[in-house]
Coordinates of C-alpha atoms and ligand atoms in Angstrom, one line a residue:
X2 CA 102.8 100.6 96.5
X3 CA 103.1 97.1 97.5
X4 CA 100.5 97.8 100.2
X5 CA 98.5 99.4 97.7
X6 CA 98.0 96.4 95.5
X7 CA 97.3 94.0 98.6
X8 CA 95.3 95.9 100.9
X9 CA 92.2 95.4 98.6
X10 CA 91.4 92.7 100.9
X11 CA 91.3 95.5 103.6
X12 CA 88.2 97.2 101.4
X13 CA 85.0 95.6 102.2
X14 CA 82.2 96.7 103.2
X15 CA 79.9 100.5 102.1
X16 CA 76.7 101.2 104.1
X17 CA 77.3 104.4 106.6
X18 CA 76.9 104.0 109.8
X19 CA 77.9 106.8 113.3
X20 CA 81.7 107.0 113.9
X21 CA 82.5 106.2 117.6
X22 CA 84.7 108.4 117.5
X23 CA 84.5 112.2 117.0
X24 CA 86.6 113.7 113.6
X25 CA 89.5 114.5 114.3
X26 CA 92.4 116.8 112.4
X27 CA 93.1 114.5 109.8
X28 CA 89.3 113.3 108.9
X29 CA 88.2 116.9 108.7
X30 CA 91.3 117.5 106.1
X31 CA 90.4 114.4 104.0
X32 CA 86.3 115.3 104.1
X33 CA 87.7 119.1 103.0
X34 CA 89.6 117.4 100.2
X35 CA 87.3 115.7 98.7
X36 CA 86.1 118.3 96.2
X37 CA 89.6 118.2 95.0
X38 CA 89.0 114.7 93.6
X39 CA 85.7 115.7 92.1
X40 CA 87.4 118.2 89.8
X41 CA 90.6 116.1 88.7
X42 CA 87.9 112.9 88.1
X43 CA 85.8 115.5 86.1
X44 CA 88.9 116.8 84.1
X45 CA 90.1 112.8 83.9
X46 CA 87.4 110.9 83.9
X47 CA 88.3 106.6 84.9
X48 CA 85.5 104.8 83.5
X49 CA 83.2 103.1 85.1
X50 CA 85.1 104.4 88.5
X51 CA 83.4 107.6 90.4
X52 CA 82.9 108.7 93.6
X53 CA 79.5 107.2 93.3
X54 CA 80.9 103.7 92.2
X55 CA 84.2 103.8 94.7
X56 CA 84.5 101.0 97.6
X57 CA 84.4 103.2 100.6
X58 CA 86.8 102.0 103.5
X59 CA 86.4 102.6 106.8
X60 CA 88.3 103.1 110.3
X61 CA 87.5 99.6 112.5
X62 CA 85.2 100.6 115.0
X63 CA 82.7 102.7 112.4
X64 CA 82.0 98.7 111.6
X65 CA 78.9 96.8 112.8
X66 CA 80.2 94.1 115.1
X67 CA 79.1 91.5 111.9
X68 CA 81.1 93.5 110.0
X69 CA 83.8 93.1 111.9
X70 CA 83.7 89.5 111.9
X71 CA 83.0 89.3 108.1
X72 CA 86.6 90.7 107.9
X73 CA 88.3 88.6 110.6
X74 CA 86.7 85.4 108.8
X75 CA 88.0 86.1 105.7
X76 CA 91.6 86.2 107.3
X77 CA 90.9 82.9 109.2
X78 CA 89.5 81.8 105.7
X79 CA 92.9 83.0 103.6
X80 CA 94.6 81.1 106.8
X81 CA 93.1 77.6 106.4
X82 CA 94.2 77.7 102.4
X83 CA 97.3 76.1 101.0
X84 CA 100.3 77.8 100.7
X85 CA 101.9 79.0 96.9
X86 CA 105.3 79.7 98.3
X87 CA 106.2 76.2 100.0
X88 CA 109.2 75.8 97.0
X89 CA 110.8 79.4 98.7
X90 CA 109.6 78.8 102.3
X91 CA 109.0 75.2 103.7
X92 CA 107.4 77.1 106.6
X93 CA 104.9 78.8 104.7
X94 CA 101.3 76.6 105.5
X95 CA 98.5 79.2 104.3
X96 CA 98.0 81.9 101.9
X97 CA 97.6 84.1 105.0
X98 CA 101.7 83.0 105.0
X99 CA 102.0 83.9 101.5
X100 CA 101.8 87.4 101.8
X101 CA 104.3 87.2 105.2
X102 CA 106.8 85.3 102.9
X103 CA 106.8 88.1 100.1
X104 CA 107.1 91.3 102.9
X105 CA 109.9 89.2 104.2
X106 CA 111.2 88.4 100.4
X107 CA 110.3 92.2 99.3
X108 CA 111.8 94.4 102.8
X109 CA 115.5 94.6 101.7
X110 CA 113.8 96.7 98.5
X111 CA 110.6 98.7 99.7
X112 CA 110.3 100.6 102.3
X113 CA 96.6 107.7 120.6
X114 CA 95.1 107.2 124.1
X115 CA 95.7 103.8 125.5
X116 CA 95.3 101.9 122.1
X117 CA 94.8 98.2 124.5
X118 CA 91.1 99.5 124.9
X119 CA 90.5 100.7 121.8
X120 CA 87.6 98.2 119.7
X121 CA 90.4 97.1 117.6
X122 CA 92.4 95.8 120.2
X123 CA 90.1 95.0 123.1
X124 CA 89.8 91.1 123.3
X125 CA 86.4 91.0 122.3
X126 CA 84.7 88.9 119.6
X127 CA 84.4 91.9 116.9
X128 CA 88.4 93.3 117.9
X129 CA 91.4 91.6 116.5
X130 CA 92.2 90.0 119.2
X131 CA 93.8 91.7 122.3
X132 CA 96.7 92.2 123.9
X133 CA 98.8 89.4 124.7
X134 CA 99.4 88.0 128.4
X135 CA 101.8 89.9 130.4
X136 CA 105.2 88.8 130.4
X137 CA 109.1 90.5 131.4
X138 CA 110.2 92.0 128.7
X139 CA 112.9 94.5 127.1
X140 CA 112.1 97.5 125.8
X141 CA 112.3 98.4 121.8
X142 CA 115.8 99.5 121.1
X143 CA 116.0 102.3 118.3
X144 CA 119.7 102.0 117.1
X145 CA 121.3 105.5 116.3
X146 CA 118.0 107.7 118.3
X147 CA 119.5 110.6 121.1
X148 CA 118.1 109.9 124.7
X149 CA 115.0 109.1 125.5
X150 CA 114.1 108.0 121.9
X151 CA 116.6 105.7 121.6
X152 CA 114.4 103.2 123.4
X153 CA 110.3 102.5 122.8
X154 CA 109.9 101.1 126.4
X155 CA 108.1 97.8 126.7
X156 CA 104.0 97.6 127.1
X157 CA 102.1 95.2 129.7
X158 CA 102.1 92.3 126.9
X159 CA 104.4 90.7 125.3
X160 CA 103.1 87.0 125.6
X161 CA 100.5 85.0 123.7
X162 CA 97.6 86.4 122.6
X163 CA 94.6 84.8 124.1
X164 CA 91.4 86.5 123.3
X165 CA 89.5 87.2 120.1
X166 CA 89.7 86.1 116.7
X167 CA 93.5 85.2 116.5
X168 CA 93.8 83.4 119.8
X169 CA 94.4 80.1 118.1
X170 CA 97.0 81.4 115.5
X171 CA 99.8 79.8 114.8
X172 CA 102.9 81.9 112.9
X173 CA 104.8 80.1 111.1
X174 CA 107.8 81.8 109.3
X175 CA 110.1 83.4 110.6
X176 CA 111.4 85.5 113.2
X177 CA 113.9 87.1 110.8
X178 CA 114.2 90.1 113.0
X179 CA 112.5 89.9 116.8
X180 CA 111.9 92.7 119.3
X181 CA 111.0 90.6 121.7
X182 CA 112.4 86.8 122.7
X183 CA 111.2 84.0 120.0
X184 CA 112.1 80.0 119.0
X185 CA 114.4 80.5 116.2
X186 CA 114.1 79.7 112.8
X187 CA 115.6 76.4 111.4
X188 CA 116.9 78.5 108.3
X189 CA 118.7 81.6 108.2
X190 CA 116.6 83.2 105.8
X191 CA 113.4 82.5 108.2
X192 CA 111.4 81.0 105.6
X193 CA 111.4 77.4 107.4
X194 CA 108.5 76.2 109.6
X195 CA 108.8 77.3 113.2
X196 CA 105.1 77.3 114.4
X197 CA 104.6 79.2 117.6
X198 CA 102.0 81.3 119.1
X199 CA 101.0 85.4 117.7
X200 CA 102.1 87.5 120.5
X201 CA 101.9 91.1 121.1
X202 CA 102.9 94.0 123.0
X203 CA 100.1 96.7 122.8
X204 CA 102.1 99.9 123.3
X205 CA 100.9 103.2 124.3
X206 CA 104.4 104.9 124.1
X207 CA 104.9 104.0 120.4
X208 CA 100.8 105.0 119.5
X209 CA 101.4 108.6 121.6
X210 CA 103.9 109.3 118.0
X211 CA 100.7 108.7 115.6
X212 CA 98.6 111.1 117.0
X213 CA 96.0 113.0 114.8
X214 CA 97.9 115.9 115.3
X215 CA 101.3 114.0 113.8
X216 CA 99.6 112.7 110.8
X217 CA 98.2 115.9 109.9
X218 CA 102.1 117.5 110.5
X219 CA 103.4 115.3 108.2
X220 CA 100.3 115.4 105.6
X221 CA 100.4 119.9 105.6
X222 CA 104.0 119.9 106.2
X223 CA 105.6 117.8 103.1
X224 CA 104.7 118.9 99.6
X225 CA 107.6 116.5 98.5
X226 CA 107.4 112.9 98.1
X227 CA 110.6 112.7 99.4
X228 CA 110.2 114.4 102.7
X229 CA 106.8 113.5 102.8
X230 CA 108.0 109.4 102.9
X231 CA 110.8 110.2 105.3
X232 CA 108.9 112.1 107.6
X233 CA 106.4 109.3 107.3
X234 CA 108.7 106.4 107.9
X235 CA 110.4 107.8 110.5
X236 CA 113.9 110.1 111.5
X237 CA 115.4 108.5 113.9
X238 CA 118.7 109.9 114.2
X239 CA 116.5 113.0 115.6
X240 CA 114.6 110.9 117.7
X241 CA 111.4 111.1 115.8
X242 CA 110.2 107.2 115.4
X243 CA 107.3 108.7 112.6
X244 CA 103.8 107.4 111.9
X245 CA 104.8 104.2 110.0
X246 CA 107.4 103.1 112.9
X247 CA 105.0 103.9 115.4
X248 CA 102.4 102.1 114.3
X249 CA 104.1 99.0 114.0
X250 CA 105.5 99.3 116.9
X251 CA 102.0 100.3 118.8
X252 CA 101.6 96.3 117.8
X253 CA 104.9 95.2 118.7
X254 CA 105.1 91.8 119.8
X255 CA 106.0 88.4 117.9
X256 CA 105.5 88.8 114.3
X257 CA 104.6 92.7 114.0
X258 CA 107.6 93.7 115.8
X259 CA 109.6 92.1 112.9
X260 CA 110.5 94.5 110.5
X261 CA 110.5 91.7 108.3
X262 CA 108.0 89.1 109.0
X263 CA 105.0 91.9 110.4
X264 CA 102.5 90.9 108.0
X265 CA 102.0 87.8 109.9
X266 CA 99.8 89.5 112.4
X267 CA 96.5 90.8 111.2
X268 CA 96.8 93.7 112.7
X269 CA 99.5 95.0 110.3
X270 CA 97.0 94.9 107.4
X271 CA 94.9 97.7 109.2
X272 CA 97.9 99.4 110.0
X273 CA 99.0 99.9 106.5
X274 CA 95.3 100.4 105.2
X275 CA 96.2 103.7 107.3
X276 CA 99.5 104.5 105.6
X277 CA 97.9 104.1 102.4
X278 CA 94.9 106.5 103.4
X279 CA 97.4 109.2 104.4
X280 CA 99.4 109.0 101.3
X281 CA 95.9 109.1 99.9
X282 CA 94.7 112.2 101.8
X283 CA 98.4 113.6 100.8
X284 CA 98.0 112.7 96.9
X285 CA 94.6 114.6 97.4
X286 CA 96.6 118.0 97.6
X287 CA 97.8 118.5 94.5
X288 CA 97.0 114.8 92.1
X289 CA 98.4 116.2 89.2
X290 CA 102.0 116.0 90.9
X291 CA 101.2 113.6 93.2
X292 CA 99.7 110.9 91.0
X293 CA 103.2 110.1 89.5
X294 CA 105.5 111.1 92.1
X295 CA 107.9 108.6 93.5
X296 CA 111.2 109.0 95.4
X297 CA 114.3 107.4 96.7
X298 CA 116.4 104.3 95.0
X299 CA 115.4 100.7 94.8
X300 CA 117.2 99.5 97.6
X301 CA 116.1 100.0 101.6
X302 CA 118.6 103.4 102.4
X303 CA 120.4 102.8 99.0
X304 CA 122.3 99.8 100.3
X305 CA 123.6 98.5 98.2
X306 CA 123.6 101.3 96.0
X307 CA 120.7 101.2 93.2
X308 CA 119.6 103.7 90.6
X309 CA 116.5 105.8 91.7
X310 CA 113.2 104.1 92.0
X311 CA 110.8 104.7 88.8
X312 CA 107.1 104.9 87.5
X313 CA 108.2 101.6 85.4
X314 CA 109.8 99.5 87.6
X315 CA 107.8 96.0 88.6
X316 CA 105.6 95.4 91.5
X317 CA 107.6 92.2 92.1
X318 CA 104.9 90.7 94.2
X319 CA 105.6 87.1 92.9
X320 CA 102.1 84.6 93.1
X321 CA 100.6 87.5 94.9
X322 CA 99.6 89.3 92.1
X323 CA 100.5 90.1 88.4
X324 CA 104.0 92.0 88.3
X325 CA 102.4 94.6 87.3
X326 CA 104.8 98.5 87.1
X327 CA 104.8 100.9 90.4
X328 CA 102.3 103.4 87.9
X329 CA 99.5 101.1 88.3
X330 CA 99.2 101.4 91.8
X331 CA 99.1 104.5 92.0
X332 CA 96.0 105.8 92.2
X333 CA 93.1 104.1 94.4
X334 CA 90.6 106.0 91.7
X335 CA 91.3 103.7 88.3
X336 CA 94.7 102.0 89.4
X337 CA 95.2 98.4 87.9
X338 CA 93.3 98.9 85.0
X339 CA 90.3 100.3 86.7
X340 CA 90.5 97.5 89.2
X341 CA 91.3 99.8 92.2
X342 CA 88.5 102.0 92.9
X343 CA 88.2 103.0 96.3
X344 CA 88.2 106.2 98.7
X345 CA 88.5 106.4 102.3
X346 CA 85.9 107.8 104.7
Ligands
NAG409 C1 90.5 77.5 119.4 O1 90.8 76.2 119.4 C2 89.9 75.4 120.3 C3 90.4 74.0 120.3 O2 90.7 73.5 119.0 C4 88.5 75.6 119.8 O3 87.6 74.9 120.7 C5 88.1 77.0 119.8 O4 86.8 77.2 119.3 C6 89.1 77.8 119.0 N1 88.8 79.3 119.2 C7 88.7 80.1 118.1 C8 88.5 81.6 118.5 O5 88.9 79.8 117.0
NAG410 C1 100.9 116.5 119.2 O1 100.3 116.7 120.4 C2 101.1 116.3 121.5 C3 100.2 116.4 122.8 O2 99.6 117.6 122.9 C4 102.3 117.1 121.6 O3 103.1 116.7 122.7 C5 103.1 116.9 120.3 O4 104.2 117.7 120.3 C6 102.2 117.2 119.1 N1 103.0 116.9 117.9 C7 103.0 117.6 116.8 C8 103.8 117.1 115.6 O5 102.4 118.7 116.7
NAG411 C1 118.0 110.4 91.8 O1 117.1 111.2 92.7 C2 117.8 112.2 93.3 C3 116.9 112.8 94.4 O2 115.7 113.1 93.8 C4 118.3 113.2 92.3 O3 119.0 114.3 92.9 C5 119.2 112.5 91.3 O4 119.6 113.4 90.3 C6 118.6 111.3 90.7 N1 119.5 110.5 89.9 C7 119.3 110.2 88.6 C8 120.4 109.4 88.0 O5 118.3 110.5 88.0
CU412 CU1 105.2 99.0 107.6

């Protein structure tokens, strides 16, 4: 829900142009779907929000190159403003950091082919950035996964990144969490200033989980939002890391192997503009139920022990956004008081 209220900045641009690449499982499923959301917007209409109206969003390389770099400004722009959050988090320097200190702030309570040559991670000047430089690394452990799963062995990265967009980062906050070796923090919390360089571990092993075909498993397979969310997030017990997991760890690296402090590469935002197109494409099913559905209890794995997550509870997303409750987010088609209006394509 969180990721609902803050990808907006993810929903640019309209205008159609040729997908680069062919449609696979999942697109077909959402493109079938559609007339679904016709007839529930024609039994409950949302103002001034239609189909017509909608933002459209759309997969990376279906972007013009200027496109591209339209959306990769506005993150260097959000990076070169003053922080909100410097009372919590001395470390925090930009608004880009905002929104890392309130994942970090908000984790204890929420939550295919060789992607390094894909034209979201390629280097080039309309990519977000590439891989970064090769250096030794360890593996991903997964605590409590059987053999083989219980590691997510290491890509050909794991250093700086030194092309594209991001190649003059600096992260600031944290690590709270690292998969891969980092300076430390000056606080325990991670929330001082420890300014380093965005690094990342481009990993093929972690993207083969968040296949086409996977997504569309978990989409046809889970008519409960309880299922459908732990599928989603990943079981690892039985060795199955999930869509989420994978495709954080498809970034991996130095801040988006962080369970914690990921938001403080780029690359995350994309990421979970996909989760929130598949729970989309899921809601699309059946959006009477699945409109208002919510599962599981406040806390991350009910620890500590909390009562069940509701409809009512607040957004908590601090100077992010108003603290709004978890129903307003729930549907991209008149969420927020008509303020989310978008569909995915
Ligand atoms: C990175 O920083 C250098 C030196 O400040 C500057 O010349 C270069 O244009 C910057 N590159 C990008 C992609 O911002
Ligand atoms: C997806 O396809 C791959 C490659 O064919 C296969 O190994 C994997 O088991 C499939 N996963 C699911 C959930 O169908
Ligand atoms: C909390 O949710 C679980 C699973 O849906 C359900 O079995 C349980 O009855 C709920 N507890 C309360 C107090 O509503
Ligand atoms: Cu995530």
């Amino acid at each position: 829900m969180m990721r609902r209220l803050v990808l907006w900045t993810a929903a640019l641009l309209g205008l159609c142009s040729a997908g680069a690449y062919p449609p696979d499982v999942v697109d077909k499923l959402a493109e079938a779907s559609l007339p679904k959301l016709k007839d529930y917007l024609a039994k409950n209409p949302q103002g001034s929000c239609t189909l017509e109206t909608a933002v459209r969003r759309k997969e990376w390389s279906d972007l013009s190159v200027k496109e591209r770099k339209e959306y990769t400004d506005a993150v260097l722009c959000l990076q070169s403003k003053p922080a909100l959050t410097t009372s919590q988090a001395p470390g925090a320097k930009s608004r880009f950091d905002d929104y890392v200190v309130i994942h970090i702030l908000q984790t204890p309570r929420n939550h295919g082919s060789d992607p390094a040559n894909s034209p979201l991670f390629d280097g080039s000047e309309g990519s977000m950035g590439g891989n970064g430089a090769k250096v030794a690394h360890q593996g991903i452990p997964i605590p409590g996964a059987p053999s083989p799963y219980n590691v997510i062995p290491p890509g050909d990265g794991g250093g700086c990144v030194t092309t594209g967009p991001f190649k003059n980062m600096t992260i600031n906050v944290g690590p709270i969490a690292p998969t891969i070796q980092v300076p430390r923090n000056p606080r325990s919390d991670g929330l001082g200033y420890n300014p380093r360089c965005l690094r990342r571990d481009i990993n093929k092993h972690a993207a083969a989980v968040t296949t086409a075909n996977y997504t569309y498993d978990l989409i046809t397979s889970n008519s409960d939002v309880y299922w459908f969310q732990t599928v989603m997030e990943g079981q690892f017990a039985q060795g199955k890391w999930g869509v989420h997991a994978g495709g954080h760890y498809t970034i991996s690296g130095d801040p988006a192997g962080d369970f914690f402090v990921s938001p403080g590469d780029p690359a995350f935002w994309l990421h979970h503009a996909m989760i929130d197109r598949v729970w989309w494409i899921w809601q699309l099913q059946d959006l009477d139920r699945r409109l208002a559905e919510v599962s599981m209890t406040r806390t991350m794995n009910n620890m500590p022990p909390s009562p069940n997550g509701t409809l009512d509870d607040p957004s908590g997303l601090g100077v992010l956004a108003p603290d709004v409750p978890v129903r307003e987010l729930m549907s991209t088609m008149g969420g927020l008081g008509g303020k989310f209006c978008y569909i995915y394509e």
